[in-house]
Coordinates of C-alpha atoms in Angstrom, one line a residue:
X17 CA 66.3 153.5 75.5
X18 CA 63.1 153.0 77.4
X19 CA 60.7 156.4 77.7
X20 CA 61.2 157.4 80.7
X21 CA 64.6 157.0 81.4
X22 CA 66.3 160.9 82.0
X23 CA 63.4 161.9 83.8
X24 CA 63.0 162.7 86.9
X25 CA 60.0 160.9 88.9
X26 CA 58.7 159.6 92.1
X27 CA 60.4 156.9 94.1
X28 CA 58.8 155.4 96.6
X29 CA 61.2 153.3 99.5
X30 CA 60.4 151.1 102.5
X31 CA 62.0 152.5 105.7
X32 CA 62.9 150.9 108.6
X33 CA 62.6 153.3 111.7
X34 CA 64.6 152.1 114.4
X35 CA 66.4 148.9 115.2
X36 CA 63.6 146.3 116.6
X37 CA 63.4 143.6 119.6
X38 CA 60.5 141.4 120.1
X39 CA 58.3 140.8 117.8
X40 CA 58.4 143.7 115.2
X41 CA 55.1 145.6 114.2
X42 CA 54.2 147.4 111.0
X43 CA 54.8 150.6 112.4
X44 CA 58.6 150.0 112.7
X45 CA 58.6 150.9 108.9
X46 CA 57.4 153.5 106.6
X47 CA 56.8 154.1 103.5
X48 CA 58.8 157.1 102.1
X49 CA 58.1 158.9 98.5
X50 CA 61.0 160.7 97.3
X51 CA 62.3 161.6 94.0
X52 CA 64.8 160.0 91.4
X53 CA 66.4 161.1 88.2
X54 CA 66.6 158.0 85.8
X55 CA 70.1 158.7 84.5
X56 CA 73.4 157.0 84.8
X57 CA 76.4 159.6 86.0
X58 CA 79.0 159.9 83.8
X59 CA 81.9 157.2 84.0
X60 CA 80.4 155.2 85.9
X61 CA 79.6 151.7 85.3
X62 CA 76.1 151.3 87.1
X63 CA 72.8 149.8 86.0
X64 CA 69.4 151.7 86.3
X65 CA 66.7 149.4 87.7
X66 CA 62.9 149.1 87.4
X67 CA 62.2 147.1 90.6
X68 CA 59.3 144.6 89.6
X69 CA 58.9 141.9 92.6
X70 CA 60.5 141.5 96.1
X71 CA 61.4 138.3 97.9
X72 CA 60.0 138.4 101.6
X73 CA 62.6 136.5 103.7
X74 CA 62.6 135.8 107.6
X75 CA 66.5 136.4 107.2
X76 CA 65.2 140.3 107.0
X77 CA 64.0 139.9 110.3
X78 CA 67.9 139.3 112.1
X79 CA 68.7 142.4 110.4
X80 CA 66.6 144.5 112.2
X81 CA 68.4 143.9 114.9
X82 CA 71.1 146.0 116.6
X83 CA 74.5 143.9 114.7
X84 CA 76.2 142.1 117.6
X85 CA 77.1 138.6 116.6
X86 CA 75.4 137.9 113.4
X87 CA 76.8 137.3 110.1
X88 CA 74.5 139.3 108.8
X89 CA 74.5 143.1 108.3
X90 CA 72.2 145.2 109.6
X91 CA 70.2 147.8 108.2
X92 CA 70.4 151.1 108.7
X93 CA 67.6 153.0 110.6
X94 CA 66.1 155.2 108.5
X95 CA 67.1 153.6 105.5
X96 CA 65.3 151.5 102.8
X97 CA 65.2 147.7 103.4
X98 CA 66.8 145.2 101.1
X99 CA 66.8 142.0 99.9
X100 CA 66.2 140.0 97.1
X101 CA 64.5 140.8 94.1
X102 CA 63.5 141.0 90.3
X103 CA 64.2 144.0 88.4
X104 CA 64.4 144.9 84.2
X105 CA 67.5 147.0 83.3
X106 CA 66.0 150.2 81.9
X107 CA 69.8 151.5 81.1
X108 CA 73.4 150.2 81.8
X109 CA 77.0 151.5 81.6
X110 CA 78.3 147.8 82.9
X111 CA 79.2 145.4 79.5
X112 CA 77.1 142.5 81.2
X113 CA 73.8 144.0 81.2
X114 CA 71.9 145.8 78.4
X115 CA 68.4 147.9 78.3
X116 CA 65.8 145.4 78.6
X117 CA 67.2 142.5 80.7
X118 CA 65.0 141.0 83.1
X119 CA 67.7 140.6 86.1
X120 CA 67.3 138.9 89.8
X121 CA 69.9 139.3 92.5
X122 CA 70.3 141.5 95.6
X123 CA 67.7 144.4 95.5
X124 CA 66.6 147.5 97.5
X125 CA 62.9 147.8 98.7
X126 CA 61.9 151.0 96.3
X127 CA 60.5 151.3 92.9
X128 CA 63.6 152.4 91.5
X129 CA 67.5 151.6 92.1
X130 CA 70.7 153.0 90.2
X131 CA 73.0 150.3 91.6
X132 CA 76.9 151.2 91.2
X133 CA 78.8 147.7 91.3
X134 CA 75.9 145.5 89.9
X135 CA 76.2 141.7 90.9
X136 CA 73.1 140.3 89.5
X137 CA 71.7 137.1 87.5
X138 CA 70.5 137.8 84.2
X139 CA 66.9 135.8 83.4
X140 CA 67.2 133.8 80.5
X141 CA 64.8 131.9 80.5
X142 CA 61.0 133.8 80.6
X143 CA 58.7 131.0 79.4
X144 CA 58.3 131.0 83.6
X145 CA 56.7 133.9 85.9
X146 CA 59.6 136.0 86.1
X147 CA 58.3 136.2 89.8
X148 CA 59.7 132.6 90.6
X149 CA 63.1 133.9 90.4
X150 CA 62.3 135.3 94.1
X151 CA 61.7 131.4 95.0
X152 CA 61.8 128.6 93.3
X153 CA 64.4 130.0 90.5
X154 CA 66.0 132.1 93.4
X155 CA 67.8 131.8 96.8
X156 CA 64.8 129.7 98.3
X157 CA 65.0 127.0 95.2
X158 CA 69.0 127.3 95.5
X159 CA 68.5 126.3 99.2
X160 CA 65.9 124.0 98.8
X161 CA 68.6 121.8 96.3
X162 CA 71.7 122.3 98.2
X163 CA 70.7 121.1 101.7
X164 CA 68.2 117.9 100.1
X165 CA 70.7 116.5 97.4
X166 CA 74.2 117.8 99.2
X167 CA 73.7 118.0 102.4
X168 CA 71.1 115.0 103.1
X169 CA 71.9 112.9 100.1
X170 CA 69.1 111.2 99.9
X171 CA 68.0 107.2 99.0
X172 CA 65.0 106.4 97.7
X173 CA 62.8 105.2 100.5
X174 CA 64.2 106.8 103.0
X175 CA 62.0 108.9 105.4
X176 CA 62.1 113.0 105.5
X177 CA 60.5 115.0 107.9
X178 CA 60.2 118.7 106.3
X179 CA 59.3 121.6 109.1
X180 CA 57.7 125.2 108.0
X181 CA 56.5 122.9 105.0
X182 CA 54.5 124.9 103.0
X183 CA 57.0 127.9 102.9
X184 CA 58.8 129.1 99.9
X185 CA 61.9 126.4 100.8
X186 CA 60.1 123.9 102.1
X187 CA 57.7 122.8 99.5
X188 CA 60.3 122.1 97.2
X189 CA 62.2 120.1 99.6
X190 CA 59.2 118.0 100.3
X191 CA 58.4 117.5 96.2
X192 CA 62.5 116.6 95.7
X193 CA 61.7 114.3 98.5
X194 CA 59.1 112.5 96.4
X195 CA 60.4 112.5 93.0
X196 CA 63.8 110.8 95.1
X197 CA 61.0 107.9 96.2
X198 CA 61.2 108.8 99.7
X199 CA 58.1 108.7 102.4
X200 CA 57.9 112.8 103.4
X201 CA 55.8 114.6 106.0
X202 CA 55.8 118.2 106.6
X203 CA 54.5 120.4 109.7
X204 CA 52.6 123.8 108.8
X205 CA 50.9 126.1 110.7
X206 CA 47.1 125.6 109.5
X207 CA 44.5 122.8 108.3
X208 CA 44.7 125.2 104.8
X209 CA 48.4 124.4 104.8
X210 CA 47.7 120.9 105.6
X211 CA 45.4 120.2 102.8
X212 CA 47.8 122.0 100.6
X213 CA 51.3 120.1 101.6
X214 CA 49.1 116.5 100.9
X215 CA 46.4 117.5 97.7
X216 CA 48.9 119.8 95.8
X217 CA 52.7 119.0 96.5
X218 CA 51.8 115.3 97.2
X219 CA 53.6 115.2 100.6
X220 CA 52.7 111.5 102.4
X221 CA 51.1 112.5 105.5
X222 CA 51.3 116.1 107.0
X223 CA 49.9 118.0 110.3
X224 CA 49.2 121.2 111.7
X225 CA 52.0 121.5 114.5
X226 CA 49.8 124.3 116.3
X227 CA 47.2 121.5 117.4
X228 CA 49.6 118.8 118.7
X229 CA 50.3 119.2 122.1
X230 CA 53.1 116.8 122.0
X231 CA 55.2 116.7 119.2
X232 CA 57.7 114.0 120.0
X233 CA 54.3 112.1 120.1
X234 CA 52.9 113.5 116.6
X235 CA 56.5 112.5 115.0
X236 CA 56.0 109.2 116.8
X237 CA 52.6 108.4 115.1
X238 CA 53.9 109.6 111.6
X239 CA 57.3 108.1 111.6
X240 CA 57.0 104.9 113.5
X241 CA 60.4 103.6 112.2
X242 CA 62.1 107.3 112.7
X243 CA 63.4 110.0 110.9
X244 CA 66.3 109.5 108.4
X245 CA 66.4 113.3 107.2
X246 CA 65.1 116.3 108.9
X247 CA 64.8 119.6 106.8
X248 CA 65.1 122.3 109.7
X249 CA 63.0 125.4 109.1
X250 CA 61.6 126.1 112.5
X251 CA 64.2 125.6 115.9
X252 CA 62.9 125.4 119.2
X253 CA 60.8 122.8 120.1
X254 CA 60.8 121.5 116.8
X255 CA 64.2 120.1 116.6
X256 CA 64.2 119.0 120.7
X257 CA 61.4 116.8 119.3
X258 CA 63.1 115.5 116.0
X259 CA 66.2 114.5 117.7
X260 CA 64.5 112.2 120.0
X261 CA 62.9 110.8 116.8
X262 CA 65.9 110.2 114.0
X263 CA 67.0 106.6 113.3
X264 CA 71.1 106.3 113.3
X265 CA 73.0 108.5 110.7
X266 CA 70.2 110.3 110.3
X267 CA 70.7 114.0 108.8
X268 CA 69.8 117.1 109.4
X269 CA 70.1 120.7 107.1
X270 CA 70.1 123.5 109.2
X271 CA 68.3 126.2 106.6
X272 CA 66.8 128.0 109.1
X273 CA 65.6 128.9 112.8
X274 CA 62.3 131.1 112.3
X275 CA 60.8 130.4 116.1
X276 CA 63.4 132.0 117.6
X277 CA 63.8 135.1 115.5
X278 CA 61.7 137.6 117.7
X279 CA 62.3 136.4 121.0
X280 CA 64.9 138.0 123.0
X281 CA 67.0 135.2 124.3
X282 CA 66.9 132.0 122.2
X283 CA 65.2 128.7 123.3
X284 CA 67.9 126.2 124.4
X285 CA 67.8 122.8 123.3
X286 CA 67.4 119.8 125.5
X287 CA 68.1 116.3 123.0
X288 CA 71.4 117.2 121.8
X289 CA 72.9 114.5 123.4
X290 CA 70.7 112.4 120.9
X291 CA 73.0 113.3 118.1
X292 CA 75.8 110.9 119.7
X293 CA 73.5 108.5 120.8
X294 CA 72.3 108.0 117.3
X295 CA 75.5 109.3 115.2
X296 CA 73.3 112.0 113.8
X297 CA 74.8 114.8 110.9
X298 CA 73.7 118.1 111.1
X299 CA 74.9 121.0 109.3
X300 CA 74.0 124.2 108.8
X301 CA 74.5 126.4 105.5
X302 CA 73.9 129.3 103.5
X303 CA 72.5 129.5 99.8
X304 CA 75.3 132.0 98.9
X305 CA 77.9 129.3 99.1
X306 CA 75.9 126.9 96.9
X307 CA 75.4 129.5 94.0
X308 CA 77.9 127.6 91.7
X309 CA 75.7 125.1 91.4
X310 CA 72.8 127.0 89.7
X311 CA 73.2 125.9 86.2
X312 CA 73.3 122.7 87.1
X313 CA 69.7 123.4 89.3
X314 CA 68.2 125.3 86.5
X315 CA 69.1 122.4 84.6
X316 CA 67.5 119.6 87.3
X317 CA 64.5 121.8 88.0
X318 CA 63.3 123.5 84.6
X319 CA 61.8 120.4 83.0
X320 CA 59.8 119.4 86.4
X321 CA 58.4 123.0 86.0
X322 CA 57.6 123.0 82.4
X323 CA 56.0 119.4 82.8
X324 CA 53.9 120.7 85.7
X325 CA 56.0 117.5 88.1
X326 CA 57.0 119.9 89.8
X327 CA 54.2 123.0 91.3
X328 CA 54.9 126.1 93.3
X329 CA 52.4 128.2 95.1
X330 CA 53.1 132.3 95.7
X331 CA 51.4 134.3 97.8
X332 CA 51.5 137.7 96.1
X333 CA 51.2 140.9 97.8
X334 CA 50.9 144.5 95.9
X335 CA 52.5 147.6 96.3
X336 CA 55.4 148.7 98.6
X337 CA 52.2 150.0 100.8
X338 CA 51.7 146.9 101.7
X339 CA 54.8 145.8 102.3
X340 CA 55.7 146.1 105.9
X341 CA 52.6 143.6 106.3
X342 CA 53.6 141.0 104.0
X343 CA 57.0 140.7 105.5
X344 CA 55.8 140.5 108.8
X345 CA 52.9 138.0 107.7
X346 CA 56.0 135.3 107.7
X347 CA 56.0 135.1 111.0
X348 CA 52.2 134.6 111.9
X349 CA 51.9 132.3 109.3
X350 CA 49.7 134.5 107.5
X351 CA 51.1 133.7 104.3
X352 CA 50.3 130.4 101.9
X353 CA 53.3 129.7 100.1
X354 CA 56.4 132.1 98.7
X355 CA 55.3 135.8 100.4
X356 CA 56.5 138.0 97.3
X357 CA 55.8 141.5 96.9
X358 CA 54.9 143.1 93.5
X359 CA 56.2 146.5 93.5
X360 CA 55.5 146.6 89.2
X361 CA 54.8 144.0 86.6
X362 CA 57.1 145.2 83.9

């Protein structure tokens, strides 16, 4: 068994404080050090975790909120955050996982996690960053496959329009796109972003969305003959402006809303009437219920990796100091690529 396991040491957690409207701030959490004795009670059949990187995902922002409506749970004030994650096994009482597995799957923001009913993935293959299983091998490359080749089912040449581009989602969506043979754009939030979506993920033509002033024009001038599938990231405006812009049958993945996460009453939208007009499918949908389909993604995606046809860029953030900023960095566009957070590297 590994050293330090039966010892008692310091475990550091990241609290929220109190539920949060608006735009949340970096005091709303905390960073709390307590203690933790690595041991596994008797009869039980948990799994002790070493906590080694954290996915940073908007969806943590909806669960800040006071639950009303969503269908997702809140947290609890005064408790540690949660998410996603990659953790190694340092001791188990569960006959699926053994001392020494590198694990990903749902994880709590602290160093350290005895985890009672473990549901988690174990990592075969390591010849990768064990930190892609937040993203590209995780949730984000999960959703990134499901909504392009189920949801949009795409034909070569077709033309896909991919918002919030450069995120940990998006710029896979945009490289399936063009290994499909289809003409993609994507939208980010700087000329950095820009330059990255066109000279490393080989997108066709990309803009900064902050410096267009009229986006049903910008779409206009990069998709003259329209839009046949829209990756939705973003909401708001975003979409209004799409709609007016997809050809007939179009499709559209609903993957997520990020604009309208902090404000207090959501944006309405003006073009749905557009979705008649031009027999448009849209459809929204969750990773979680695509998860039967990760061997057959690990099987799609690992030899695009391994040949370099496929490239993914992180943005890696250290220590669960840190972490209140790097989460919240999502939503000022602060971060270049797939925010993680690397609480250990083994």
């Amino acid at each position: 068994m590994a050293a330090s396991v039966g010892k008692e040491v310091s475990n550091k957690q990241l609290i929220l404080r109190d539920y949060v409207t608006g735009s949340p701030k970096e005091s709303d959490m905390y960073v709390k050090t307590s203690t933790i004795k690595l041991e596994i009670p008797n009869g039980s059949k948990a799994v002790l975790l070493k906590n080694l990187y954290l996915s940073c995902d908007p969806v943590m922002r909806i669960r800040m909120n006071r639950a009303e409506d969503s269908i997702f749970t809140s947290y609890t004030p005064g408790w540690a955050l949660s998410g996603h994650g990659v953790a190694k096994v340092l001791d188990s009482r569960h006959p699926d996982y053994k001392e020494g597995d590198f694990v990903w799957g749902p994880a709590v923001w602290e160093e350290y996690s005895l985890v009672e009913e473990p549901n988690l993935t174990k990592i075969h293959h390591t010849d990768v960053p064990l930190s892609y299983y937040t993203g590209i091998l995780g949730y984000p490359g999960i959703t990134a496959y499901a909504g392009f080749y189920e949801i949009c089912s795409p034909k070569k040449g077709e033309y896909v329009f991919v918002s919030s581009a450069s995120g940990a989602v998006g710029q896979l969506v945009g490289q399936f796109a063009k290994l499909t043979g289809c003409y993609v754009v994507g939208s980010a939030g700087s000329q950095q972003k820009v330059d990255l979506l066109k000279n490393k993920f080989g997108f066709d033509e990309a803009f900064n969305y902050k410096e267009e002033h009229d986006l049903n024009a910008a779409l206009k001038r990069y998709f003259p003959n329209g839009i046949d599938i829209y990756f939705e990231n973003v909401g708001g405006k975003m979409l209004d402006a799409v709609l007016l812009n997809m050809r007939d049958h179009g499709r559209i993945a609903g993957c997520g809303m990020t604009s309208t996460y902090n404000l207090d009453e959501p944006e309405g939208i003006k073009n749905l009437m557009f979705i008649i007009y031009k027999r448009i499918r849209m459809e929204g949908f969750s990773a979680i219920e695509y998860y039967h389909l990760y061997p057959k993604f690990l099987d799609h995606i690992l030899p695009y990796i391994r040949e370099s046809k496929i490239v993914y860029v992180e943005d890696l953030a250290e220590g669960l100091e840190n972490g209140a900023a790097a989460l919240l960095g999502l939503f000022s566009g602060r971060n270049v690529g797939k925010q993680v957070l690397v609480v250990a590297r083994e």
